[in-house]
PDB file of C-alpha atoms in Angstrom:
ATOM      1  CA  UNK A   1    -114.792 -75.445 -38.969  1.00 67.00           C
ATOM      2  CA  UNK A   2    -111.902 -74.096 -41.023  1.00 82.00           C
ATOM      3  CA  UNK A   3    -111.965 -74.752 -44.744  1.00 94.00           C
ATOM      4  CA  UNK A   4    -109.233 -76.108 -46.963  1.00 97.00           C
ATOM      5  CA  UNK A   5    -106.149 -73.922 -46.665  1.00 97.00           C
ATOM      6  CA  UNK A   6    -103.575 -73.616 -49.398  1.00 97.00           C
ATOM      7  CA  UNK A   7    -100.277 -71.821 -49.063  1.00 97.00           C
ATOM      8  CA  UNK A   8     -98.865 -69.759 -50.513  1.00 97.00           C
ATOM      9  CA  UNK A   9    -101.626 -67.984 -52.436  1.00 96.00           C
ATOM     10  CA  UNK A  10     -99.289 -66.573 -55.053  1.00 97.00           C
ATOM     11  CA  UNK A  11     -95.849 -67.620 -56.207  1.00 97.00           C
ATOM     12  CA  UNK A  12     -93.464 -66.458 -58.901  1.00 98.00           C
ATOM     13  CA  UNK A  13     -90.646 -68.783 -59.881  1.00 98.00           C
ATOM     14  CA  UNK A  14     -88.013 -68.921 -62.582  1.00 98.00           C
ATOM     15  CA  UNK A  15     -87.752 -71.676 -65.172  1.00 98.00           C
ATOM     16  CA  UNK A  16     -85.705 -74.570 -63.899  1.00 98.00           C
ATOM     17  CA  UNK A  17     -86.470 -73.950 -60.249  1.00 98.00           C
ATOM     18  CA  UNK A  18     -88.607 -76.204 -58.098  1.00 98.00           C
ATOM     19  CA  UNK A  19     -91.605 -75.342 -55.982  1.00 98.00           C
ATOM     20  CA  UNK A  20     -93.528 -76.878 -53.090  1.00 98.00           C
ATOM     21  CA  UNK A  21     -97.176 -76.104 -52.485  1.00 98.00           C
ATOM     22  CA  UNK A  22     -99.028 -76.956 -49.305  1.00 98.00           C
ATOM     23  CA  UNK A  23    -102.598 -77.976 -48.585  1.00 98.00           C
ATOM     24  CA  UNK A  24    -104.215 -78.357 -45.177  1.00 98.00           C
ATOM     25  CA  UNK A  25    -107.504 -80.258 -45.467  1.00 97.00           C
ATOM     26  CA  UNK A  26    -110.607 -79.774 -43.405  1.00 97.00           C
ATOM     27  CA  UNK A  27    -110.227 -81.395 -40.008  1.00 96.00           C
ATOM     28  CA  UNK A  28    -111.253 -85.039 -40.176  1.00 94.00           C
ATOM     29  CA  UNK A  29    -110.806 -85.307 -43.935  1.00 96.00           C
ATOM     30  CA  UNK A  30    -108.420 -88.030 -45.016  1.00 95.00           C
ATOM     31  CA  UNK A  31    -108.526 -87.647 -48.781  1.00 95.00           C
ATOM     32  CA  UNK A  32    -106.638 -84.854 -50.506  1.00 96.00           C
ATOM     33  CA  UNK A  33    -106.536 -84.430 -54.255  1.00 96.00           C
ATOM     34  CA  UNK A  34    -104.714 -81.904 -56.428  1.00 97.00           C
ATOM     35  CA  UNK A  35    -105.728 -80.226 -59.678  1.00 97.00           C
ATOM     36  CA  UNK A  36    -104.113 -77.924 -62.178  1.00 97.00           C
ATOM     37  CA  UNK A  37    -106.257 -75.281 -63.839  1.00 96.00           C
ATOM     38  CA  UNK A  38    -105.129 -73.469 -66.978  1.00 94.00           C
ATOM     39  CA  UNK A  39    -107.140 -71.494 -69.545  1.00 90.00           C
ATOM     40  CA  UNK A  40    -106.231 -73.948 -72.276  1.00 86.00           C
ATOM     41  CA  UNK A  41    -106.604 -77.305 -70.522  1.00 88.00           C
ATOM     42  CA  UNK A  42    -109.160 -76.495 -67.854  1.00 90.00           C
ATOM     43  CA  UNK A  43    -109.135 -78.437 -64.611  1.00 93.00           C
ATOM     44  CA  UNK A  44    -106.943 -81.514 -64.719  1.00 95.00           C
ATOM     45  CA  UNK A  45    -106.432 -84.123 -62.040  1.00 94.00           C
ATOM     46  CA  UNK A  46    -102.894 -84.476 -60.700  1.00 96.00           C
ATOM     47  CA  UNK A  47    -103.108 -87.035 -57.882  1.00 94.00           C
ATOM     48  CA  UNK A  48    -105.068 -88.109 -54.852  1.00 95.00           C
ATOM     49  CA  UNK A  49    -103.876 -89.241 -51.433  1.00 95.00           C
ATOM     50  CA  UNK A  50    -105.738 -91.085 -48.748  1.00 94.00           C
ATOM     51  CA  UNK A  51    -104.168 -91.950 -45.417  1.00 93.00           C
ATOM     52  CA  UNK A  52    -100.691 -91.114 -46.726  1.00 95.00           C
ATOM     53  CA  UNK A  53    -101.052 -93.382 -49.774  1.00 95.00           C
ATOM     54  CA  UNK A  54    -101.323 -92.208 -53.342  1.00 94.00           C
ATOM     55  CA  UNK A  55    -104.378 -93.932 -54.781  1.00 92.00           C
ATOM     56  CA  UNK A  56    -104.681 -92.165 -58.113  1.00 90.00           C
ATOM     57  CA  UNK A  57    -102.419 -90.295 -60.452  1.00 93.00           C
ATOM     58  CA  UNK A  58    -103.232 -88.189 -63.495  1.00 93.00           C
ATOM     59  CA  UNK A  59    -101.325 -87.882 -66.740  1.00 93.00           C
ATOM     60  CA  UNK A  60     -98.612 -85.517 -65.668  1.00 96.00           C
ATOM     61  CA  UNK A  61     -94.853 -85.970 -66.009  1.00 97.00           C
ATOM     62  CA  UNK A  62     -92.743 -87.224 -63.139  1.00 96.00           C
ATOM     63  CA  UNK A  63     -91.701 -83.661 -62.354  1.00 98.00           C
ATOM     64  CA  UNK A  64     -94.997 -83.422 -60.508  1.00 98.00           C
ATOM     65  CA  UNK A  65     -95.013 -85.297 -57.221  1.00 97.00           C
ATOM     66  CA  UNK A  66     -96.831 -85.177 -53.955  1.00 97.00           C
ATOM     67  CA  UNK A  67     -97.100 -86.627 -50.527  1.00 97.00           C
ATOM     68  CA  UNK A  68     -99.428 -86.712 -47.576  1.00 98.00           C
ATOM     69  CA  UNK A  69     -98.472 -86.607 -43.940  1.00 97.00           C
ATOM     70  CA  UNK A  70     -99.983 -88.450 -40.995  1.00 96.00           C
ATOM     71  CA  UNK A  71    -102.068 -85.368 -40.108  1.00 95.00           C
ATOM     72  CA  UNK A  72    -103.535 -85.482 -43.664  1.00 96.00           C
ATOM     73  CA  UNK A  73    -101.770 -82.310 -44.747  1.00 97.00           C
ATOM     74  CA  UNK A  74    -100.433 -82.661 -48.257  1.00 98.00           C
ATOM     75  CA  UNK A  75     -97.709 -81.105 -50.322  1.00 98.00           C
ATOM     76  CA  UNK A  76     -97.093 -81.158 -54.019  1.00 98.00           C
ATOM     77  CA  UNK A  77     -93.750 -80.500 -55.605  1.00 98.00           C
ATOM     78  CA  UNK A  78     -92.903 -79.484 -59.126  1.00 98.00           C
ATOM     79  CA  UNK A  79     -89.280 -79.734 -60.154  1.00 97.00           C
ATOM     80  CA  UNK A  80     -87.508 -78.177 -63.120  1.00 97.00           C
ATOM     81  CA  UNK A  81     -90.291 -75.687 -63.700  1.00 98.00           C
ATOM     82  CA  UNK A  82     -91.376 -74.869 -67.220  1.00 98.00           C
ATOM     83  CA  UNK A  83     -93.313 -71.853 -68.479  1.00 97.00           C
ATOM     84  CA  UNK A  84     -96.266 -74.145 -69.150  1.00 96.00           C
ATOM     85  CA  UNK A  85     -96.507 -74.993 -65.472  1.00 98.00           C
ATOM     86  CA  UNK A  86     -97.962 -71.554 -64.824  1.00 98.00           C
ATOM     87  CA  UNK A  87    -101.421 -72.280 -63.506  1.00 97.00           C
ATOM     88  CA  UNK A  88    -103.807 -72.198 -60.596  1.00 97.00           C
ATOM     89  CA  UNK A  89    -103.172 -75.266 -58.434  1.00 98.00           C
ATOM     90  CA  UNK A  90    -106.155 -76.367 -56.410  1.00 97.00           C
ATOM     91  CA  UNK A  91    -106.448 -78.957 -53.726  1.00 97.00           C
ATOM     92  CA  UNK A  92    -109.609 -80.574 -52.486  1.00 96.00           C
ATOM     93  CA  UNK A  93    -110.325 -82.550 -49.362  1.00 96.00           C
ATOM     94  CA  UNK A  94    -113.052 -84.998 -48.494  1.00 95.00           C
ATOM     95  CA  UNK A  95    -113.870 -87.352 -45.670  1.00 94.00           C
ATOM     96  CA  UNK A  96    -113.621 -90.412 -47.829  1.00 88.00           C
ATOM     97  CA  UNK A  97    -114.765 -91.634 -51.217  1.00 82.00           C
ATOM     98  CA  UNK A  98    -118.163 -90.751 -52.629  1.00 83.00           C
ATOM     99  CA  UNK A  99    -118.506 -87.714 -50.356  1.00 90.00           C
ATOM    100  CA  UNK A 100    -118.424 -83.977 -50.951  1.00 93.00           C
ATOM    101  CA  UNK A 101    -115.040 -82.623 -51.977  1.00 94.00           C
ATOM    102  CA  UNK A 102    -114.223 -79.100 -50.810  1.00 96.00           C
ATOM    103  CA  UNK A 103    -111.629 -76.967 -52.519  1.00 96.00           C
ATOM    104  CA  UNK A 104    -109.164 -74.427 -51.256  1.00 96.00           C
ATOM    105  CA  UNK A 105    -108.618 -70.991 -52.803  1.00 96.00           C
ATOM    106  CA  UNK A 106    -105.680 -72.276 -54.786  1.00 96.00           C
ATOM    107  CA  UNK A 107    -102.078 -71.287 -55.321  1.00 97.00           C
ATOM    108  CA  UNK A 108    -101.437 -69.234 -58.420  1.00 97.00           C
ATOM    109  CA  UNK A 109     -98.017 -70.164 -59.747  1.00 98.00           C
ATOM    110  CA  UNK A 110     -96.327 -68.014 -62.366  1.00 98.00           C
ATOM    111  CA  UNK A 111     -93.173 -69.295 -64.013  1.00 98.00           C
ATOM    112  CA  UNK A 112     -91.048 -66.664 -65.724  1.00 97.00           C
TER     113      UNK A 112
ATOM    114  CA  UNK B   1    -112.180 -89.864 -71.634  1.00 45.00           C
ATOM    115  CA  UNK B   2    -114.827 -89.628 -68.946  1.00 47.00           C
ATOM    116  CA  UNK B   3    -114.698 -85.859 -68.941  1.00 64.00           C
ATOM    117  CA  UNK B   4    -117.919 -84.069 -68.172  1.00 69.00           C
ATOM    118  CA  UNK B   5    -118.957 -81.392 -70.622  1.00 82.00           C
ATOM    119  CA  UNK B   6    -121.178 -78.472 -69.703  1.00 85.00           C
ATOM    120  CA  UNK B   7    -123.672 -76.886 -72.001  1.00 87.00           C
ATOM    121  CA  UNK B   8    -124.064 -74.052 -72.824  1.00 93.00           C
ATOM    122  CA  UNK B   9    -120.556 -72.631 -72.640  1.00 93.00           C
ATOM    123  CA  UNK B  10    -121.968 -69.221 -71.805  1.00 95.00           C
ATOM    124  CA  UNK B  11    -125.338 -68.009 -70.560  1.00 96.00           C
ATOM    125  CA  UNK B  12    -126.534 -64.464 -70.035  1.00 97.00           C
ATOM    126  CA  UNK B  13    -129.813 -63.783 -68.229  1.00 97.00           C
ATOM    127  CA  UNK B  14    -131.601 -61.054 -66.311  1.00 97.00           C
ATOM    128  CA  UNK B  15    -131.785 -61.045 -62.546  1.00 97.00           C
ATOM    129  CA  UNK B  16    -134.828 -62.968 -61.382  1.00 97.00           C
ATOM    130  CA  UNK B  17    -134.797 -65.407 -64.293  1.00 98.00           C
ATOM    131  CA  UNK B  18    -133.936 -69.078 -63.983  1.00 98.00           C
ATOM    132  CA  UNK B  19    -130.656 -70.482 -65.288  1.00 97.00           C
ATOM    133  CA  UNK B  20    -130.272 -74.055 -66.478  1.00 97.00           C
ATOM    134  CA  UNK B  21    -126.941 -75.685 -67.201  1.00 96.00           C
ATOM    135  CA  UNK B  22    -126.363 -79.181 -68.463  1.00 96.00           C
ATOM    136  CA  UNK B  23    -123.543 -81.640 -68.050  1.00 94.00           C
ATOM    137  CA  UNK B  24    -122.869 -84.792 -70.035  1.00 94.00           C
ATOM    138  CA  UNK B  25    -120.345 -87.496 -69.307  1.00 93.00           C
ATOM    139  CA  UNK B  26    -119.181 -90.687 -70.898  1.00 90.00           C
ATOM    140  CA  UNK B  27    -118.765 -93.527 -68.419  1.00 88.00           C
ATOM    141  CA  UNK B  28    -120.460 -94.808 -65.269  1.00 90.00           C
ATOM    142  CA  UNK B  29    -119.993 -92.717 -62.168  1.00 92.00           C
ATOM    143  CA  UNK B  30    -120.204 -92.944 -58.385  1.00 92.00           C
ATOM    144  CA  UNK B  31    -121.337 -89.369 -58.021  1.00 93.00           C
ATOM    145  CA  UNK B  32    -121.475 -86.031 -59.765  1.00 94.00           C
ATOM    146  CA  UNK B  33    -120.744 -82.734 -58.042  1.00 95.00           C
ATOM    147  CA  UNK B  34    -121.450 -79.173 -59.127  1.00 96.00           C
ATOM    148  CA  UNK B  35    -119.122 -76.299 -58.300  1.00 96.00           C
ATOM    149  CA  UNK B  36    -119.059 -72.544 -58.747  1.00 97.00           C
ATOM    150  CA  UNK B  37    -115.927 -70.525 -59.426  1.00 96.00           C
ATOM    151  CA  UNK B  38    -115.613 -66.764 -59.310  1.00 93.00           C
ATOM    152  CA  UNK B  39    -112.893 -65.155 -61.432  1.00 84.00           C
ATOM    153  CA  UNK B  40    -110.182 -67.794 -61.160  1.00 73.00           C
ATOM    154  CA  UNK B  41    -110.555 -68.282 -57.436  1.00 84.00           C
ATOM    155  CA  UNK B  42    -111.246 -71.528 -55.602  1.00 89.00           C
ATOM    156  CA  UNK B  43    -114.149 -73.810 -56.359  1.00 94.00           C
ATOM    157  CA  UNK B  44    -117.190 -73.554 -54.140  1.00 96.00           C
ATOM    158  CA  UNK B  45    -119.036 -76.817 -53.627  1.00 96.00           C
ATOM    159  CA  UNK B  46    -122.716 -76.555 -54.518  1.00 97.00           C
ATOM    160  CA  UNK B  47    -124.219 -80.016 -54.439  1.00 97.00           C
ATOM    161  CA  UNK B  48    -123.381 -83.713 -54.737  1.00 96.00           C
ATOM    162  CA  UNK B  49    -125.713 -86.213 -56.335  1.00 96.00           C
ATOM    163  CA  UNK B  50    -124.980 -89.925 -56.178  1.00 94.00           C
ATOM    164  CA  UNK B  51    -125.531 -92.350 -59.000  1.00 94.00           C
ATOM    165  CA  UNK B  52    -128.594 -93.859 -57.305  1.00 95.00           C
ATOM    166  CA  UNK B  53    -130.263 -90.456 -56.879  1.00 97.00           C
ATOM    167  CA  UNK B  54    -132.345 -88.670 -59.478  1.00 98.00           C
ATOM    168  CA  UNK B  55    -132.897 -85.226 -58.007  1.00 98.00           C
ATOM    169  CA  UNK B  56    -131.583 -83.054 -55.180  1.00 98.00           C
ATOM    170  CA  UNK B  57    -132.403 -79.605 -53.936  1.00 97.00           C
ATOM    171  CA  UNK B  58    -130.412 -77.070 -51.998  1.00 96.00           C
ATOM    172  CA  UNK B  59    -131.926 -73.638 -51.542  1.00 97.00           C
ATOM    173  CA  UNK B  60    -132.392 -72.126 -55.022  1.00 97.00           C
ATOM    174  CA  UNK B  61    -130.492 -75.009 -56.631  1.00 98.00           C
ATOM    175  CA  UNK B  62    -132.030 -78.074 -58.176  1.00 98.00           C
ATOM    176  CA  UNK B  63    -129.895 -80.827 -59.651  1.00 98.00           C
ATOM    177  CA  UNK B  64    -131.102 -83.787 -61.662  1.00 98.00           C
ATOM    178  CA  UNK B  65    -129.202 -86.853 -62.765  1.00 98.00           C
ATOM    179  CA  UNK B  66    -130.118 -89.217 -65.568  1.00 97.00           C
ATOM    180  CA  UNK B  67    -127.642 -92.082 -65.569  1.00 96.00           C
ATOM    181  CA  UNK B  68    -129.264 -93.699 -68.596  1.00 96.00           C
ATOM    182  CA  UNK B  69    -128.496 -90.581 -70.643  1.00 96.00           C
ATOM    183  CA  UNK B  70    -125.287 -89.870 -68.717  1.00 95.00           C
ATOM    184  CA  UNK B  71    -126.367 -86.321 -68.092  1.00 96.00           C
ATOM    185  CA  UNK B  72    -127.105 -83.923 -65.273  1.00 96.00           C
ATOM    186  CA  UNK B  73    -128.654 -80.488 -65.060  1.00 97.00           C
ATOM    187  CA  UNK B  74    -128.279 -77.644 -62.606  1.00 98.00           C
ATOM    188  CA  UNK B  75    -131.148 -75.209 -62.254  1.00 98.00           C
ATOM    189  CA  UNK B  76    -130.681 -71.936 -60.399  1.00 98.00           C
ATOM    190  CA  UNK B  77    -134.011 -70.295 -59.712  1.00 98.00           C
ATOM    191  CA  UNK B  78    -134.621 -66.567 -59.224  1.00 98.00           C
ATOM    192  CA  UNK B  79    -131.034 -65.756 -60.176  1.00 98.00           C
ATOM    193  CA  UNK B  80    -129.132 -62.867 -58.616  1.00 97.00           C
ATOM    194  CA  UNK B  81    -126.212 -60.793 -59.841  1.00 96.00           C
ATOM    195  CA  UNK B  82    -124.094 -62.567 -57.222  1.00 96.00           C
ATOM    196  CA  UNK B  83    -124.688 -65.853 -59.073  1.00 97.00           C
ATOM    197  CA  UNK B  84    -122.453 -64.575 -61.885  1.00 97.00           C
ATOM    198  CA  UNK B  85    -119.648 -67.136 -62.057  1.00 97.00           C
ATOM    199  CA  UNK B  86    -118.424 -70.199 -63.908  1.00 96.00           C
ATOM    200  CA  UNK B  87    -120.169 -73.453 -63.074  1.00 96.00           C
ATOM    201  CA  UNK B  88    -118.513 -76.847 -63.384  1.00 95.00           C
ATOM    202  CA  UNK B  89    -119.681 -80.401 -63.047  1.00 95.00           C
ATOM    203  CA  UNK B  90    -117.233 -82.996 -61.796  1.00 94.00           C
ATOM    204  CA  UNK B  91    -117.725 -86.723 -62.179  1.00 92.00           C
ATOM    205  CA  UNK B  92    -116.155 -89.345 -59.963  1.00 89.00           C
ATOM    206  CA  UNK B  93    -115.962 -93.029 -60.654  1.00 81.00           C
ATOM    207  CA  UNK B  94    -112.627 -93.885 -59.118  1.00 78.00           C
ATOM    208  CA  UNK B  95    -111.732 -92.875 -55.580  1.00 77.00           C
ATOM    209  CA  UNK B  96    -112.064 -89.121 -55.802  1.00 79.00           C
ATOM    210  CA  UNK B  97    -110.416 -88.838 -59.194  1.00 86.00           C
ATOM    211  CA  UNK B  98    -112.658 -86.094 -60.543  1.00 90.00           C
ATOM    212  CA  UNK B  99    -113.100 -85.174 -64.157  1.00 90.00           C
ATOM    213  CA  UNK B 100    -114.231 -81.637 -64.848  1.00 91.00           C
ATOM    214  CA  UNK B 101    -115.890 -80.159 -67.867  1.00 88.00           C
ATOM    215  CA  UNK B 102    -114.914 -76.822 -69.334  1.00 89.00           C
ATOM    216  CA  UNK B 103    -117.654 -75.034 -67.434  1.00 93.00           C
ATOM    217  CA  UNK B 104    -120.585 -72.739 -68.140  1.00 95.00           C
ATOM    218  CA  UNK B 105    -120.011 -69.017 -67.725  1.00 96.00           C
ATOM    219  CA  UNK B 106    -123.148 -67.514 -66.259  1.00 97.00           C
ATOM    220  CA  UNK B 107    -123.698 -63.768 -66.396  1.00 97.00           C
ATOM    221  CA  UNK B 108    -126.665 -62.434 -64.452  1.00 97.00           C
ATOM    222  CA  UNK B 109    -127.453 -58.864 -65.382  1.00 96.00           C
ATOM    223  CA  UNK B 110    -128.930 -56.636 -62.675  1.00 92.00           C
TER     224      UNK B 110
END
């Protein structure tokens, strides 16, 4: 069974631009959640989707948004990029609630 | 905040020794999961323990959960150099909204 796949693996963007990151969950998994990891703040929850509905949202500005498609694949978008958005963005998938959550390798975003 | 906190922040041991890491959290949880991360790469799932469980084993890993003390421990027995990584606990009490601690950096010296 394929694991969680995140694309692209690396990305360099300029301040003010926008970016879209993609996450393909493990087959059969309906929950996808996103996290931002930085050296200063650690791992922080962005949002979680289940069956195309956002169930939870973290404390991030509205520039951070996401969506989930009917095949459970998810995308997150960051608009008007700032230098502080440079981070490793991780997504995790799970079958449902209260089950193991498996992470992808992440997308490393650098904003210059 | 419900954030889990790992202790110690860093641990250095010799190959073959056991490594114990602790995690504390603040509010009630549905489950607690332990992860390993190598050098800023993805998180590798190690084990999940639910709030009604007290102990789980997986290979060389042993996890305990004490909900009355809001704490968990991860024991890695007979450590190997390949176990060198950062270890995180993640708590979940709200539909897969996980809170992570800052992690324990484990260094296993060959």
